[in-house]
Tab-separated table of C-alpha atoms and ligand atoms in Angstrom:
chain	number	residue	atom	x	y	z
A	193	MET	CA	141.438	186.404	-9.098
A	194	SER	CA	142.457	184.349	-6.075
A	195	GLY	CA	145.167	181.722	-6.409
A	196	MET	CA	145.081	178.125	-5.229
A	197	ARG	CA	147.478	179.026	-2.452
A	198	ASP	CA	144.823	181.270	-0.858
A	199	ASP	CA	142.577	178.213	-0.377
A	200	ILE	CA	145.197	176.496	1.821
A	201	GLU	CA	144.962	176.940	5.578
A	202	THR	CA	148.349	175.436	6.486
A	203	ILE	CA	151.158	173.636	4.707
A	204	LEU	CA	151.439	170.180	6.294
A	205	LEU	CA	154.293	168.731	4.238
A	206	THR	CA	156.818	170.724	2.260
A	207	GLU	CA	158.386	169.746	-1.044
A	208	GLU	CA	161.612	168.932	0.793
A	209	GLN	CA	159.875	166.665	3.335
A	210	LEU	CA	158.041	164.867	0.524
A	211	ARG	CA	161.226	164.418	-1.477
A	212	GLN	CA	163.166	163.007	1.453
A	213	ARG	CA	160.486	160.593	2.671
A	214	THR	CA	159.791	159.342	-0.854
A	215	ALA	CA	163.494	158.563	-1.253
A	216	GLU	CA	163.428	156.599	2.024
A	217	LEU	CA	160.402	154.593	0.909
A	218	GLY	CA	162.001	153.847	-2.474
A	219	ALA	CA	165.188	152.660	-0.816
A	220	ALA	CA	163.291	150.439	1.650
A	221	ILE	CA	161.174	148.849	-1.099
A	222	SER	CA	164.267	148.311	-3.261
A	223	ALA	CA	166.011	146.485	-0.411
A	224	ASP	CA	162.968	144.438	0.626
A	225	PHE	CA	162.055	143.345	-2.923
A	226	ALA	CA	165.581	142.738	-4.240
A	227	GLY	CA	165.523	139.804	-6.671
A	228	ARG	CA	161.706	139.713	-6.960
A	229	GLU	CA	160.831	142.123	-9.814
A	230	PRO	CA	157.584	143.511	-8.366
A	231	LEU	CA	154.702	144.985	-10.335
A	232	PHE	CA	153.788	148.444	-9.051
A	233	VAL	CA	150.092	149.185	-9.471
A	234	GLY	CA	149.210	152.837	-9.063
A	235	VAL	CA	145.703	153.744	-7.968
A	236	LEU	CA	144.701	156.681	-10.158
A	237	LYS	CA	144.328	159.506	-10.117
A	238	GLY	CA	145.686	160.588	-6.742
A	239	CYS	CA	148.869	158.485	-6.921
A	240	PHE	CA	150.324	160.056	-10.036
A	241	VAL	CA	152.679	162.628	-8.521
A	242	PHE	CA	153.878	160.474	-5.625
A	243	MET	CA	154.303	157.430	-7.835
A	244	ALA	CA	156.357	159.308	-10.420
A	245	ASP	CA	158.739	160.422	-7.677
A	246	LEU	CA	158.730	157.052	-5.883
A	247	MET	CA	159.567	155.060	-9.022
A	248	ARG	CA	162.680	157.138	-9.608
A	249	CYS	CA	163.869	156.128	-6.133
A	250	VAL	CA	163.321	152.408	-6.808
A	251	THR	CA	166.569	150.856	-7.986
A	252	ILE	CA	165.500	147.245	-8.714
A	253	PRO	CA	163.923	145.875	-11.924
A	254	CYS	CA	160.135	146.275	-11.804
A	255	SER	CA	157.151	147.104	-13.948
A	256	VAL	CA	154.353	149.620	-13.642
A	257	GLU	CA	150.613	149.449	-14.251
A	258	PHE	CA	147.655	151.602	-13.260
A	259	MET	CA	144.119	151.116	-12.102
A	260	ALA	CA	141.541	153.834	-11.793
A	261	VAL	CA	138.933	153.739	-9.081
A	262	SER	CA	136.471	156.200	-7.672
A	263	SER	CA	134.775	156.257	-4.339
A	264	TYR	CA	134.150	159.955	-3.838
A	265	ALA	CA	131.742	162.079	-5.855
A	266	ASN	CA	133.094	165.580	-5.189
A	267	GLN	CA	132.668	164.999	-1.480
A	268	THR	CA	135.161	164.871	1.322
A	269	THR	CA	133.965	161.633	2.906
A	270	THR	CA	133.694	158.218	1.322
A	271	THR	CA	130.405	156.886	0.028
A	272	GLY	CA	131.553	153.364	0.885
A	273	ALA	CA	131.141	152.245	-2.717
A	274	VAL	CA	134.205	151.604	-4.899
A	275	LYS	CA	133.912	151.687	-8.666
A	276	ILE	CA	136.624	150.267	-10.958
A	277	ASN	CA	137.010	152.736	-13.833
A	278	LYS	CA	140.125	151.115	-15.316
A	279	ASP	CA	141.219	147.574	-14.588
A	280	LEU	CA	144.617	145.924	-15.155
A	281	ASN	CA	145.064	144.498	-18.628
A	282	ARG	CA	147.669	141.908	-17.794
A	283	ASP	CA	147.787	138.690	-15.803
A	284	ILE	CA	149.099	139.067	-12.253
A	285	GLU	CA	149.162	135.401	-11.225
A	286	GLY	CA	152.364	134.702	-9.291
A	287	ARG	CA	153.450	138.365	-9.314
A	288	ASP	CA	154.457	140.446	-6.310
A	289	ILE	CA	152.036	143.373	-6.459
A	290	ILE	CA	152.812	146.696	-4.819
A	291	LEU	CA	149.710	148.896	-4.647
A	292	VAL	CA	150.580	152.603	-4.611
A	293	GLU	CA	148.057	155.003	-3.062
A	294	ASP	CA	148.076	158.688	-2.216
A	295	ILE	CA	146.180	158.379	1.060
A	296	LEU	CA	144.752	155.633	3.232
A	297	ASP	CA	141.675	157.096	4.859
A	298	SER	CA	138.693	154.848	5.729
A	299	GLY	CA	140.540	151.963	4.066
A	300	VAL	CA	137.474	151.051	2.000
A	301	THR	CA	139.255	151.536	-1.340
A	302	LEU	CA	142.373	149.506	-0.540
A	303	HIS	CA	140.427	146.796	1.269
A	304	TYR	CA	138.231	146.396	-1.784
A	305	LEU	CA	141.195	146.410	-4.187
A	306	THR	CA	143.142	143.875	-2.151
A	307	GLU	CA	140.201	141.450	-2.247
A	308	TYR	CA	139.498	142.213	-5.910
A	309	LEU	CA	143.085	141.515	-7.021
A	310	GLY	CA	143.644	138.681	-4.539
A	311	VAL	CA	141.246	136.480	-6.523
A	312	ARG	CA	143.746	136.546	-9.424
A	313	LYS	CA	146.326	134.706	-7.323
A	314	PRO	CA	149.269	137.119	-7.140
A	315	ALA	CA	152.238	135.882	-5.062
A	316	SER	CA	151.752	138.841	-2.710
A	317	ILE	CA	150.026	142.200	-2.367
A	318	THR	CA	151.862	144.965	-0.506
A	319	ILE	CA	150.536	148.454	0.113
A	320	VAL	CA	152.532	151.651	-0.062
A	321	THR	CA	150.692	154.850	0.764
A	322	LEU	CA	152.132	158.329	0.967
A	323	LEU	CA	149.696	159.454	3.662
A	324	ASP	CA	147.858	157.587	6.398
A	325	LYS	CA	144.875	158.892	8.387
A	326	PRO	CA	144.573	156.064	10.943
A	327	SER	CA	141.911	157.863	12.984
A	328	ARG	CA	139.394	157.374	10.170
A	329	ARG	CA	139.858	153.665	9.483
A	330	ARG	CA	136.680	151.631	8.879
A	331	ALA	CA	138.077	148.652	6.928
A	332	PRO	CA	140.990	146.411	7.985
A	333	VAL	CA	143.981	147.422	5.853
A	334	TYR	CA	147.684	147.094	6.588
A	335	ALA	CA	150.111	149.414	4.798
A	336	ALA	CA	153.609	147.955	4.895
A	337	TYR	CA	154.975	151.341	3.787
A	338	ALA	CA	153.399	154.625	4.848
A	339	GLY	CA	155.046	157.981	4.289
A	340	PHE	CA	153.382	160.216	6.844
A	341	GLU	CA	150.591	160.023	9.375
A	342	VAL	CA	148.227	162.951	8.930
A	343	PRO	CA	145.511	164.313	11.219
A	344	ASP	CA	141.817	164.117	10.395
A	345	ALA	CA	141.710	167.114	8.080
A	346	PHE	CA	141.064	167.308	4.354
A	347	VAL	CA	144.394	167.650	2.580
A	348	VAL	CA	145.233	168.506	-1.015
A	349	GLY	CA	148.242	168.850	-3.293
A	350	TYR	CA	150.978	166.528	-4.625
A	351	GLY	CA	148.309	164.543	-6.514
A	352	LEU	CA	145.497	164.846	-3.982
A	353	ASP	CA	142.427	166.772	-5.058
A	354	TYR	CA	139.273	168.385	-3.904
A	355	ALA	CA	136.696	168.259	-6.722
A	356	GLU	CA	139.599	167.595	-9.167
A	357	LYS	CA	141.469	170.758	-8.158
A	358	TYR	CA	144.781	171.329	-6.357
A	359	ARG	CA	146.518	168.143	-7.615
A	360	ASN	CA	149.290	170.304	-9.075
A	361	LEU	CA	150.328	171.980	-5.822
A	362	PRO	CA	153.908	170.820	-5.120
A	363	PHE	CA	153.303	170.523	-1.349
A	364	ILE	CA	150.535	169.007	0.809
A	365	GLY	CA	148.287	171.441	2.618
A	366	VAL	CA	145.103	171.509	4.645
A	367	LEU	CA	142.238	172.929	2.630
A	368	LYS	CA	140.338	175.787	4.262
A	369	PRO	CA	137.039	174.276	5.476
A	370	GLU	CA	135.031	177.114	3.935
A	371	ILE	CA	136.076	175.847	0.486
A	372	TYR	CA	134.090	172.619	0.847
A	373	ARG	CA	131.515	173.578	3.441
B	547	IMP	P1	139.442	155.485	1.589
B	547	IMP	O1	138.776	154.468	0.692
B	547	IMP	O2	138.468	156.153	2.500
B	547	IMP	O3	140.654	154.964	2.310
B	547	IMP	O4	139.839	156.685	0.675
B	547	IMP	C1	140.895	156.673	-0.156
B	547	IMP	C2	140.731	157.761	-1.188
B	547	IMP	O5	139.954	158.860	-0.707
B	547	IMP	C3	142.059	158.342	-1.524
B	547	IMP	O6	142.676	157.635	-2.550
B	547	IMP	C4	141.712	159.760	-1.913
B	547	IMP	O7	141.384	159.816	-3.273
B	547	IMP	C5	140.483	160.097	-1.116
B	547	IMP	N1	140.809	160.908	0.085
B	547	IMP	C6	140.690	160.549	1.375
B	547	IMP	N2	141.072	161.531	2.212
B	547	IMP	C7	141.458	162.552	1.410
B	547	IMP	C8	141.975	163.879	1.685
B	547	IMP	O8	142.183	164.325	2.808
B	547	IMP	N3	142.260	164.628	0.579
B	547	IMP	C9	142.063	164.204	-0.695
B	547	IMP	N4	141.596	162.975	-0.979
B	547	IMP	C10	141.289	162.160	0.063
B	548	MG	MG1	142.926	158.338	-4.621
C-alpha cells in the first residue's frame, strides 16, 4: 500500500516554515487590530489547520466563526461558481471581519465572499490567506496578509486537499500530476 507521501513530488513549505510565517502573521494582525476586537471568519474546509495555528498566535480579544463554501467539484481548476454551504449565523454589522483562507487562486471565491458579506455592512473586511498564487488571478482581490507566494502548481497538505485527501499532511507539497491527470 502506498502512502500519501509517495504522491508528493516536492515539499514546498516545511512544518518549520509554516510555523514561523504563521507566527509572523498572527503578530502583525494583533498589532494592526489592537483595540478593535475583530471577528475571524474561516472559509472551510481548507482553512482549518492554518486557522487553528494562526489563532493561537493572535494575542488580542477576538471571536471566531466559520463559513463553508465550495467552488471545486473534485477538480483542480475552479468552475467559477461559488456555493455557500454554511453561512454565518450572527450579525456582522459594524464588525471588523477578517476572512481566513488557505489559498487565493483565481480569486473567485474571495471576491464573491467579500461582496456577499459586504451587503451586511461590516465596518471592514480584511483578507488573510496562507498561500497566494498571483499568476492565476481572474477576480480583483486584495489580501492584506499573505503567507507565501506559490507557483502555479497544485499543492496539498496543511488543510489543502485534492478530492478531500491530503489535508492531514503537516507540510505543503506539490502533488504529482499523474495523481490528478
Ligand atoms: P479561487 O476561488 O480560485 O481563488 O480558489 C480558492 C479555493 O480553491 C481554495 O480555497 C482552495 O480550496 C482551492 N484551491 C485552489 N488552488 C488549490 C491548490 O493548489 N490546492 C488545493 N486547493 C486549491
Ligand atoms: Mg478552500
